[in-house]
């Protein structure tokens, strides 16, 4: 499943690469693009779900996850539309999922981590208790249990999908694993989070608030269960 907004330059090649690597169904969620993203995806063999109003990265991703869940797919792999994710790496996610019976597998490329990311990840590991090497990789496999949770209204307001999704799933007791993959350089564009130190600071501030709120929700839910309410 590929969430895409104005990615006409790359989405066709991404779809073709995935079909060649896995031979699986490919869904492109067109997040109200203003270019030919939908047409390029269809020509490459993808099913296209077109959103009339832009929903952002997580809104588009959740729409695709809901599509997969409602149509009975056993798992969904999310892939970025910009060509960074190497389709040859996709079988590695499936192999790790089968090996560890994981509900979620993240494709991690440690070599791509810049200094700001390394600092951010160390902080997030301490804050969330999740011992992950990469919190923002968009290359992820979700199984049916994860899809059911992420398709619910509870997951609809996760503005910062990277950490929010993982905390939600971990809080539900799901198993999260990682596997090393290779990633390509961006053909165009730049990181939506780590383009500058100011953006990093903003991301970390908002993610901290999100983490604190999720931890508080977990504490209150546990207290309610202890009271039998």
PDB file of C-alpha atoms in Angstrom:
ATOM      1  CA  UNK A   1       0.000   0.000   0.000  1.00  0.00           C
ATOM      2  CA  UNK A   2       1.485   3.291  -1.137  1.00  0.00           C
ATOM      3  CA  UNK A   3       0.186   6.630   0.190  1.00  0.00           C
ATOM      4  CA  UNK A   4       1.033   9.254  -2.410  1.00  0.00           C
ATOM      5  CA  UNK A   5       0.575  12.963  -2.984  1.00  0.00           C
ATOM      6  CA  UNK A   6       1.958  14.545  -6.160  1.00  0.00           C
ATOM      7  CA  UNK A   7       4.404  11.694  -6.811  1.00  0.00           C
ATOM      8  CA  UNK A   8       3.882  11.296 -10.569  1.00  0.00           C
ATOM      9  CA  UNK A   9       7.650  11.222 -11.165  1.00  0.00           C
ATOM     10  CA  UNK A  10       8.231   8.088  -9.071  1.00  0.00           C
ATOM     11  CA  UNK A  11       5.020   6.225  -8.218  1.00  0.00           C
ATOM     12  CA  UNK A  12       4.863   4.193 -11.458  1.00  0.00           C
ATOM     13  CA  UNK A  13       8.348   2.778 -10.958  1.00  0.00           C
ATOM     14  CA  UNK A  14       7.569   1.994  -7.321  1.00  0.00           C
ATOM     15  CA  UNK A  15       4.427   0.072  -8.275  1.00  0.00           C
ATOM     16  CA  UNK A  16       6.249  -1.855 -11.028  1.00  0.00           C
ATOM     17  CA  UNK A  17       9.096  -2.743  -8.675  1.00  0.00           C
ATOM     18  CA  UNK A  18       6.742  -4.087  -6.011  1.00  0.00           C
ATOM     19  CA  UNK A  19       4.806  -6.187  -8.510  1.00  0.00           C
ATOM     20  CA  UNK A  20       8.044  -7.642  -9.848  1.00  0.00           C
ATOM     21  CA  UNK A  21       9.385  -8.398  -6.357  1.00  0.00           C
ATOM     22  CA  UNK A  22       6.263  -9.897  -4.770  1.00  0.00           C
ATOM     23  CA  UNK A  23       3.633 -10.333  -7.477  1.00  0.00           C
ATOM     24  CA  UNK A  24       1.066  -9.053  -4.994  1.00  0.00           C
ATOM     25  CA  UNK A  25      -1.840  -6.627  -5.213  1.00  0.00           C
ATOM     26  CA  UNK A  26      -0.714  -2.995  -5.003  1.00  0.00           C
ATOM     27  CA  UNK A  27      -2.931  -0.191  -3.722  1.00  0.00           C
ATOM     28  CA  UNK A  28      -2.009   3.458  -4.197  1.00  0.00           C
ATOM     29  CA  UNK A  29      -3.899   5.910  -1.995  1.00  0.00           C
ATOM     30  CA  UNK A  30      -3.887   9.177  -3.929  1.00  0.00           C
ATOM     31  CA  UNK A  31      -4.059  11.894  -1.283  1.00  0.00           C
ATOM     32  CA  UNK A  32      -5.801  14.545  -3.422  1.00  0.00           C
ATOM     33  CA  UNK A  33      -2.858  14.897  -5.807  1.00  0.00           C
ATOM     34  CA  UNK A  34      -2.863  17.750  -8.305  1.00  0.00           C
ATOM     35  CA  UNK A  35      -0.662  15.958 -10.863  1.00  0.00           C
ATOM     36  CA  UNK A  36      -0.923  12.642 -12.690  1.00  0.00           C
ATOM     37  CA  UNK A  37      -0.133  10.406  -9.726  1.00  0.00           C
ATOM     38  CA  UNK A  38      -3.336   8.351 -10.043  1.00  0.00           C
ATOM     39  CA  UNK A  39      -2.934   7.781 -13.786  1.00  0.00           C
ATOM     40  CA  UNK A  40       0.730   6.790 -13.442  1.00  0.00           C
ATOM     41  CA  UNK A  41      -0.139   4.311 -10.696  1.00  0.00           C
ATOM     42  CA  UNK A  42      -2.961   2.771 -12.716  1.00  0.00           C
ATOM     43  CA  UNK A  43      -0.782   2.430 -15.815  1.00  0.00           C
ATOM     44  CA  UNK A  44       1.769   0.547 -13.710  1.00  0.00           C
ATOM     45  CA  UNK A  45      -0.899  -1.910 -12.554  1.00  0.00           C
ATOM     46  CA  UNK A  46      -2.024  -0.574  -9.182  1.00  0.00           C
ATOM     47  CA  UNK A  47      -5.504  -0.213  -7.810  1.00  0.00           C
ATOM     48  CA  UNK A  48      -5.999   3.457  -6.935  1.00  0.00           C
ATOM     49  CA  UNK A  49      -8.058   4.843  -4.061  1.00  0.00           C
ATOM     50  CA  UNK A  50      -8.519   8.566  -4.665  1.00  0.00           C
ATOM     51  CA  UNK A  51      -9.182  10.830  -1.689  1.00  0.00           C
ATOM     52  CA  UNK A  52     -11.118  13.997  -2.643  1.00  0.00           C
ATOM     53  CA  UNK A  53      -9.608  15.989   0.238  1.00  0.00           C
ATOM     54  CA  UNK A  54      -6.010  15.744   1.403  1.00  0.00           C
ATOM     55  CA  UNK A  55      -5.761  13.724   4.609  1.00  0.00           C
ATOM     56  CA  UNK A  56      -2.022  13.902   5.198  1.00  0.00           C
ATOM     57  CA  UNK A  57       0.402  11.010   5.462  1.00  0.00           C
ATOM     58  CA  UNK A  58      -1.385   9.136   8.244  1.00  0.00           C
ATOM     59  CA  UNK A  59      -4.921   9.810   6.957  1.00  0.00           C
ATOM     60  CA  UNK A  60      -3.972   8.362   3.567  1.00  0.00           C
ATOM     61  CA  UNK A  61      -2.193   5.422   5.199  1.00  0.00           C
ATOM     62  CA  UNK A  62      -5.176   4.653   7.416  1.00  0.00           C
ATOM     63  CA  UNK A  63      -7.504   4.752   4.402  1.00  0.00           C
ATOM     64  CA  UNK A  64      -5.321   2.132   2.720  1.00  0.00           C
ATOM     65  CA  UNK A  65      -5.157  -0.001   5.865  1.00  0.00           C
ATOM     66  CA  UNK A  66      -8.950   0.122   6.170  1.00  0.00           C
ATOM     67  CA  UNK A  67      -9.251  -0.957   2.534  1.00  0.00           C
ATOM     68  CA  UNK A  68      -6.947  -3.919   3.154  1.00  0.00           C
ATOM     69  CA  UNK A  69      -8.676  -4.887   6.400  1.00  0.00           C
ATOM     70  CA  UNK A  70     -12.173  -4.733   4.916  1.00  0.00           C
ATOM     71  CA  UNK A  71     -11.108  -6.787   1.911  1.00  0.00           C
ATOM     72  CA  UNK A  72      -9.683  -9.576   4.044  1.00  0.00           C
ATOM     73  CA  UNK A  73      -5.966  -9.220   3.379  1.00  0.00           C
ATOM     74  CA  UNK A  74      -3.711 -11.089   5.838  1.00  0.00           C
ATOM     75  CA  UNK A  75      -1.147  -8.294   5.936  1.00  0.00           C
ATOM     76  CA  UNK A  76      -0.314  -4.978   4.367  1.00  0.00           C
ATOM     77  CA  UNK A  77       3.114  -3.515   3.652  1.00  0.00           C
ATOM     78  CA  UNK A  78       3.327   0.274   3.538  1.00  0.00           C
ATOM     79  CA  UNK A  79       5.835   1.689   1.060  1.00  0.00           C
ATOM     80  CA  UNK A  80       6.782   5.315   0.396  1.00  0.00           C
ATOM     81  CA  UNK A  81       5.994   6.665  -3.059  1.00  0.00           C
ATOM     82  CA  UNK A  82       9.278   8.543  -3.497  1.00  0.00           C
ATOM     83  CA  UNK A  83      11.370   5.530  -4.477  1.00  0.00           C
ATOM     84  CA  UNK A  84      13.481   5.282  -1.313  1.00  0.00           C
ATOM     85  CA  UNK A  85      12.346   1.769  -0.443  1.00  0.00           C
ATOM     86  CA  UNK A  86      13.984  -0.994  -2.476  1.00  0.00           C
ATOM     87  CA  UNK A  87      11.316  -3.525  -3.571  1.00  0.00           C
ATOM     88  CA  UNK A  88      13.936  -6.271  -3.296  1.00  0.00           C
ATOM     89  CA  UNK A  89      13.835  -5.724   0.489  1.00  0.00           C
ATOM     90  CA  UNK A  90      10.125  -6.478   0.836  1.00  0.00           C
ATOM     91  CA  UNK A  91      10.507 -10.272   1.184  1.00  0.00           C
ATOM     92  CA  UNK A  92      12.742  -9.615   4.205  1.00  0.00           C
ATOM     93  CA  UNK A  93       9.759  -8.164   6.084  1.00  0.00           C
ATOM     94  CA  UNK A  94       7.676 -11.238   5.320  1.00  0.00           C
ATOM     95  CA  UNK A  95      10.496 -13.540   6.404  1.00  0.00           C
ATOM     96  CA  UNK A  96      10.939 -11.722   9.726  1.00  0.00           C
ATOM     97  CA  UNK A  97       7.192 -11.758  10.352  1.00  0.00           C
ATOM     98  CA  UNK A  98       7.061 -15.518   9.792  1.00  0.00           C
ATOM     99  CA  UNK A  99      10.196 -16.122  11.856  1.00  0.00           C
ATOM    100  CA  UNK A 100       9.081 -14.161  14.924  1.00  0.00           C
ATOM    101  CA  UNK A 101       5.274 -14.223  14.560  1.00  0.00           C
ATOM    102  CA  UNK A 102       5.461 -10.440  14.781  1.00  0.00           C
ATOM    103  CA  UNK A 103       2.367  -8.295  14.326  1.00  0.00           C
ATOM    104  CA  UNK A 104       4.452  -5.425  12.966  1.00  0.00           C
ATOM    105  CA  UNK A 105       7.793  -5.471  11.148  1.00  0.00           C
ATOM    106  CA  UNK A 106       9.696  -2.259  10.420  1.00  0.00           C
ATOM    107  CA  UNK A 107      12.259  -2.074   7.632  1.00  0.00           C
ATOM    108  CA  UNK A 108      15.236  -0.299   9.187  1.00  0.00           C
ATOM    109  CA  UNK A 109      18.285   1.187   7.488  1.00  0.00           C
ATOM    110  CA  UNK A 110      20.650   2.378  10.205  1.00  0.00           C
ATOM    111  CA  UNK A 111      23.112   3.729   7.643  1.00  0.00           C
ATOM    112  CA  UNK A 112      20.665   6.463   6.610  1.00  0.00           C
ATOM    113  CA  UNK A 113      20.382   7.899  10.114  1.00  0.00           C
ATOM    114  CA  UNK A 114      21.756  11.419  10.328  1.00  0.00           C
ATOM    115  CA  UNK A 115      23.031  12.990  13.552  1.00  0.00           C
ATOM    116  CA  UNK A 116      19.649  14.661  14.271  1.00  0.00           C
ATOM    117  CA  UNK A 117      17.890  11.323  13.822  1.00  0.00           C
ATOM    118  CA  UNK A 118      20.325   9.475  16.078  1.00  0.00           C
ATOM    119  CA  UNK A 119      19.782  12.059  18.813  1.00  0.00           C
ATOM    120  CA  UNK A 120      16.015  11.948  18.329  1.00  0.00           C
ATOM    121  CA  UNK A 121      15.862   8.153  18.401  1.00  0.00           C
ATOM    122  CA  UNK A 122      17.879   7.931  21.599  1.00  0.00           C
ATOM    123  CA  UNK A 123      15.468  10.353  23.244  1.00  0.00           C
ATOM    124  CA  UNK A 124      12.392   8.494  21.940  1.00  0.00           C
ATOM    125  CA  UNK A 125      13.719   5.129  23.113  1.00  0.00           C
ATOM    126  CA  UNK A 126      14.036   6.583  26.599  1.00  0.00           C
ATOM    127  CA  UNK A 127      10.629   8.281  26.473  1.00  0.00           C
ATOM    128  CA  UNK A 128       8.556   5.446  25.005  1.00  0.00           C
ATOM    129  CA  UNK A 129      10.351   2.363  26.277  1.00  0.00           C
ATOM    130  CA  UNK A 130      10.346   0.988  22.729  1.00  0.00           C
ATOM    131  CA  UNK A 131      13.777  -0.401  21.904  1.00  0.00           C
ATOM    132  CA  UNK A 132      13.590   0.411  18.204  1.00  0.00           C
ATOM    133  CA  UNK A 133      16.366   1.609  15.930  1.00  0.00           C
ATOM    134  CA  UNK A 134      14.156   3.634  13.557  1.00  0.00           C
ATOM    135  CA  UNK A 135      10.889   5.337  14.482  1.00  0.00           C
ATOM    136  CA  UNK A 136      10.025   7.019  11.175  1.00  0.00           C
ATOM    137  CA  UNK A 137      10.645   4.354   8.561  1.00  0.00           C
ATOM    138  CA  UNK A 138       7.583   4.207   6.325  1.00  0.00           C
ATOM    139  CA  UNK A 139       8.455   0.666   5.269  1.00  0.00           C
ATOM    140  CA  UNK A 140       6.311  -1.439   7.571  1.00  0.00           C
ATOM    141  CA  UNK A 141       4.376  -4.686   7.576  1.00  0.00           C
ATOM    142  CA  UNK A 142       1.146  -4.873   9.589  1.00  0.00           C
ATOM    143  CA  UNK A 143      -0.666  -8.168  10.113  1.00  0.00           C
ATOM    144  CA  UNK A 144      -4.424  -8.589  10.448  1.00  0.00           C
ATOM    145  CA  UNK A 145      -4.401  -7.887  14.205  1.00  0.00           C
ATOM    146  CA  UNK A 146      -2.527  -4.629  13.684  1.00  0.00           C
ATOM    147  CA  UNK A 147      -4.795  -3.638  10.805  1.00  0.00           C
ATOM    148  CA  UNK A 148      -7.903  -4.116  12.935  1.00  0.00           C
ATOM    149  CA  UNK A 149      -6.535  -1.726  15.566  1.00  0.00           C
ATOM    150  CA  UNK A 150      -5.284   0.859  13.073  1.00  0.00           C
ATOM    151  CA  UNK A 151      -8.616   0.859  11.226  1.00  0.00           C
ATOM    152  CA  UNK A 152     -10.512   1.973  14.335  1.00  0.00           C
ATOM    153  CA  UNK A 153     -11.499   5.553  15.257  1.00  0.00           C
ATOM    154  CA  UNK A 154      -9.008   5.373  18.134  1.00  0.00           C
ATOM    155  CA  UNK A 155      -6.207   5.536  15.558  1.00  0.00           C
ATOM    156  CA  UNK A 156      -7.736   8.314  13.465  1.00  0.00           C
ATOM    157  CA  UNK A 157      -6.208  11.292  15.278  1.00  0.00           C
ATOM    158  CA  UNK A 158      -2.585  10.172  15.283  1.00  0.00           C
ATOM    159  CA  UNK A 159      -1.064  13.293  13.743  1.00  0.00           C
ATOM    160  CA  UNK A 160       2.423  11.907  14.309  1.00  0.00           C
ATOM    161  CA  UNK A 161       1.952   8.450  12.879  1.00  0.00           C
ATOM    162  CA  UNK A 162       5.536   7.336  13.344  1.00  0.00           C
ATOM    163  CA  UNK A 163       5.558   7.128  17.122  1.00  0.00           C
ATOM    164  CA  UNK A 164       1.815   7.310  17.730  1.00  0.00           C
ATOM    165  CA  UNK A 165       1.067   4.183  15.737  1.00  0.00           C
ATOM    166  CA  UNK A 166       3.822   2.212  17.441  1.00  0.00           C
ATOM    167  CA  UNK A 167       2.772   3.289  20.936  1.00  0.00           C
ATOM    168  CA  UNK A 168      -0.862   2.435  20.208  1.00  0.00           C
ATOM    169  CA  UNK A 169       0.018  -1.040  18.933  1.00  0.00           C
ATOM    170  CA  UNK A 170       2.517  -1.739  21.721  1.00  0.00           C
ATOM    171  CA  UNK A 171      -0.075  -0.622  24.266  1.00  0.00           C
ATOM    172  CA  UNK A 172      -2.450  -3.250  22.857  1.00  0.00           C
ATOM    173  CA  UNK A 173       0.168  -5.932  23.436  1.00  0.00           C
ATOM    174  CA  UNK A 174       1.223  -6.419  19.818  1.00  0.00           C
ATOM    175  CA  UNK A 175       4.707  -7.629  18.978  1.00  0.00           C
ATOM    176  CA  UNK A 176       6.873  -5.157  17.020  1.00  0.00           C
ATOM    177  CA  UNK A 177      10.051  -6.273  15.274  1.00  0.00           C
ATOM    178  CA  UNK A 178      12.604  -4.771  12.897  1.00  0.00           C
ATOM    179  CA  UNK A 179      14.658  -6.106  10.022  1.00  0.00           C
ATOM    180  CA  UNK A 180      17.624  -4.465   8.252  1.00  0.00           C
ATOM    181  CA  UNK A 181      16.908  -3.299   4.695  1.00  0.00           C
ATOM    182  CA  UNK A 182      18.619  -1.192   2.071  1.00  0.00           C
ATOM    183  CA  UNK A 183      17.229   2.177   1.091  1.00  0.00           C
ATOM    184  CA  UNK A 184      17.890   4.390  -1.890  1.00  0.00           C
ATOM    185  CA  UNK A 185      18.609   8.101  -1.978  1.00  0.00           C
ATOM    186  CA  UNK A 186      15.617  10.337  -2.619  1.00  0.00           C
ATOM    187  CA  UNK A 187      15.092  11.144  -6.264  1.00  0.00           C
ATOM    188  CA  UNK A 188      13.610  14.482  -5.298  1.00  0.00           C
ATOM    189  CA  UNK A 189      12.224  16.281  -2.240  1.00  0.00           C
ATOM    190  CA  UNK A 190      13.489  16.088   1.332  1.00  0.00           C
ATOM    191  CA  UNK A 191      12.590  14.706   4.727  1.00  0.00           C
ATOM    192  CA  UNK A 192       9.362  16.106   6.107  1.00  0.00           C
ATOM    193  CA  UNK A 193      10.799  16.012   9.636  1.00  0.00           C
ATOM    194  CA  UNK A 194      14.568  16.375   9.477  1.00  0.00           C
ATOM    195  CA  UNK A 195      15.101  19.085   6.874  1.00  0.00           C
ATOM    196  CA  UNK A 196      16.313  21.526   9.557  1.00  0.00           C
ATOM    197  CA  UNK A 197      17.060  21.668  13.273  1.00  0.00           C
ATOM    198  CA  UNK A 198      13.951  23.852  13.729  1.00  0.00           C
ATOM    199  CA  UNK A 199      11.785  21.121  12.219  1.00  0.00           C
ATOM    200  CA  UNK A 200      13.469  18.537  14.403  1.00  0.00           C
ATOM    201  CA  UNK A 201      12.740  20.620  17.506  1.00  0.00           C
ATOM    202  CA  UNK A 202       9.094  21.021  16.512  1.00  0.00           C
ATOM    203  CA  UNK A 203       8.755  17.305  15.811  1.00  0.00           C
ATOM    204  CA  UNK A 204      10.326  16.344  19.120  1.00  0.00           C
ATOM    205  CA  UNK A 205       8.141  18.773  21.082  1.00  0.00           C
ATOM    206  CA  UNK A 206       4.916  17.523  19.536  1.00  0.00           C
ATOM    207  CA  UNK A 207       5.983  13.903  19.792  1.00  0.00           C
ATOM    208  CA  UNK A 208       6.802  14.381  23.479  1.00  0.00           C
ATOM    209  CA  UNK A 209       3.297  15.717  24.110  1.00  0.00           C
ATOM    210  CA  UNK A 210       1.859  12.774  22.179  1.00  0.00           C
ATOM    211  CA  UNK A 211       3.917  10.266  24.164  1.00  0.00           C
ATOM    212  CA  UNK A 212       2.957  11.797  27.504  1.00  0.00           C
ATOM    213  CA  UNK A 213      -0.723  11.755  26.545  1.00  0.00           C
ATOM    214  CA  UNK A 214      -0.526   8.110  25.442  1.00  0.00           C
ATOM    215  CA  UNK A 215       1.256   7.118  28.641  1.00  0.00           C
ATOM    216  CA  UNK A 216      -1.361   8.964  30.665  1.00  0.00           C
ATOM    217  CA  UNK A 217      -4.164   7.179  28.817  1.00  0.00           C
ATOM    218  CA  UNK A 218      -2.496   3.845  29.551  1.00  0.00           C
ATOM    219  CA  UNK A 219      -2.161   4.670  33.240  1.00  0.00           C
ATOM    220  CA  UNK A 220      -5.821   5.682  33.515  1.00  0.00           C
ATOM    221  CA  UNK A 221      -6.977   2.554  31.664  1.00  0.00           C
ATOM    222  CA  UNK A 222      -4.946   0.311  33.965  1.00  0.00           C
ATOM    223  CA  UNK A 223      -6.374   2.068  37.010  1.00  0.00           C
ATOM    224  CA  UNK A 224      -9.894   1.574  35.692  1.00  0.00           C
ATOM    225  CA  UNK A 225      -9.272  -2.140  35.140  1.00  0.00           C
ATOM    226  CA  UNK A 226      -7.917  -2.471  38.669  1.00  0.00           C
ATOM    227  CA  UNK A 227     -11.148  -0.932  40.002  1.00  0.00           C
ATOM    228  CA  UNK A 228     -13.202  -3.274  37.832  1.00  0.00           C
ATOM    229  CA  UNK A 229     -14.865  -0.403  35.923  1.00  0.00           C
TER     230      UNK A 229
END
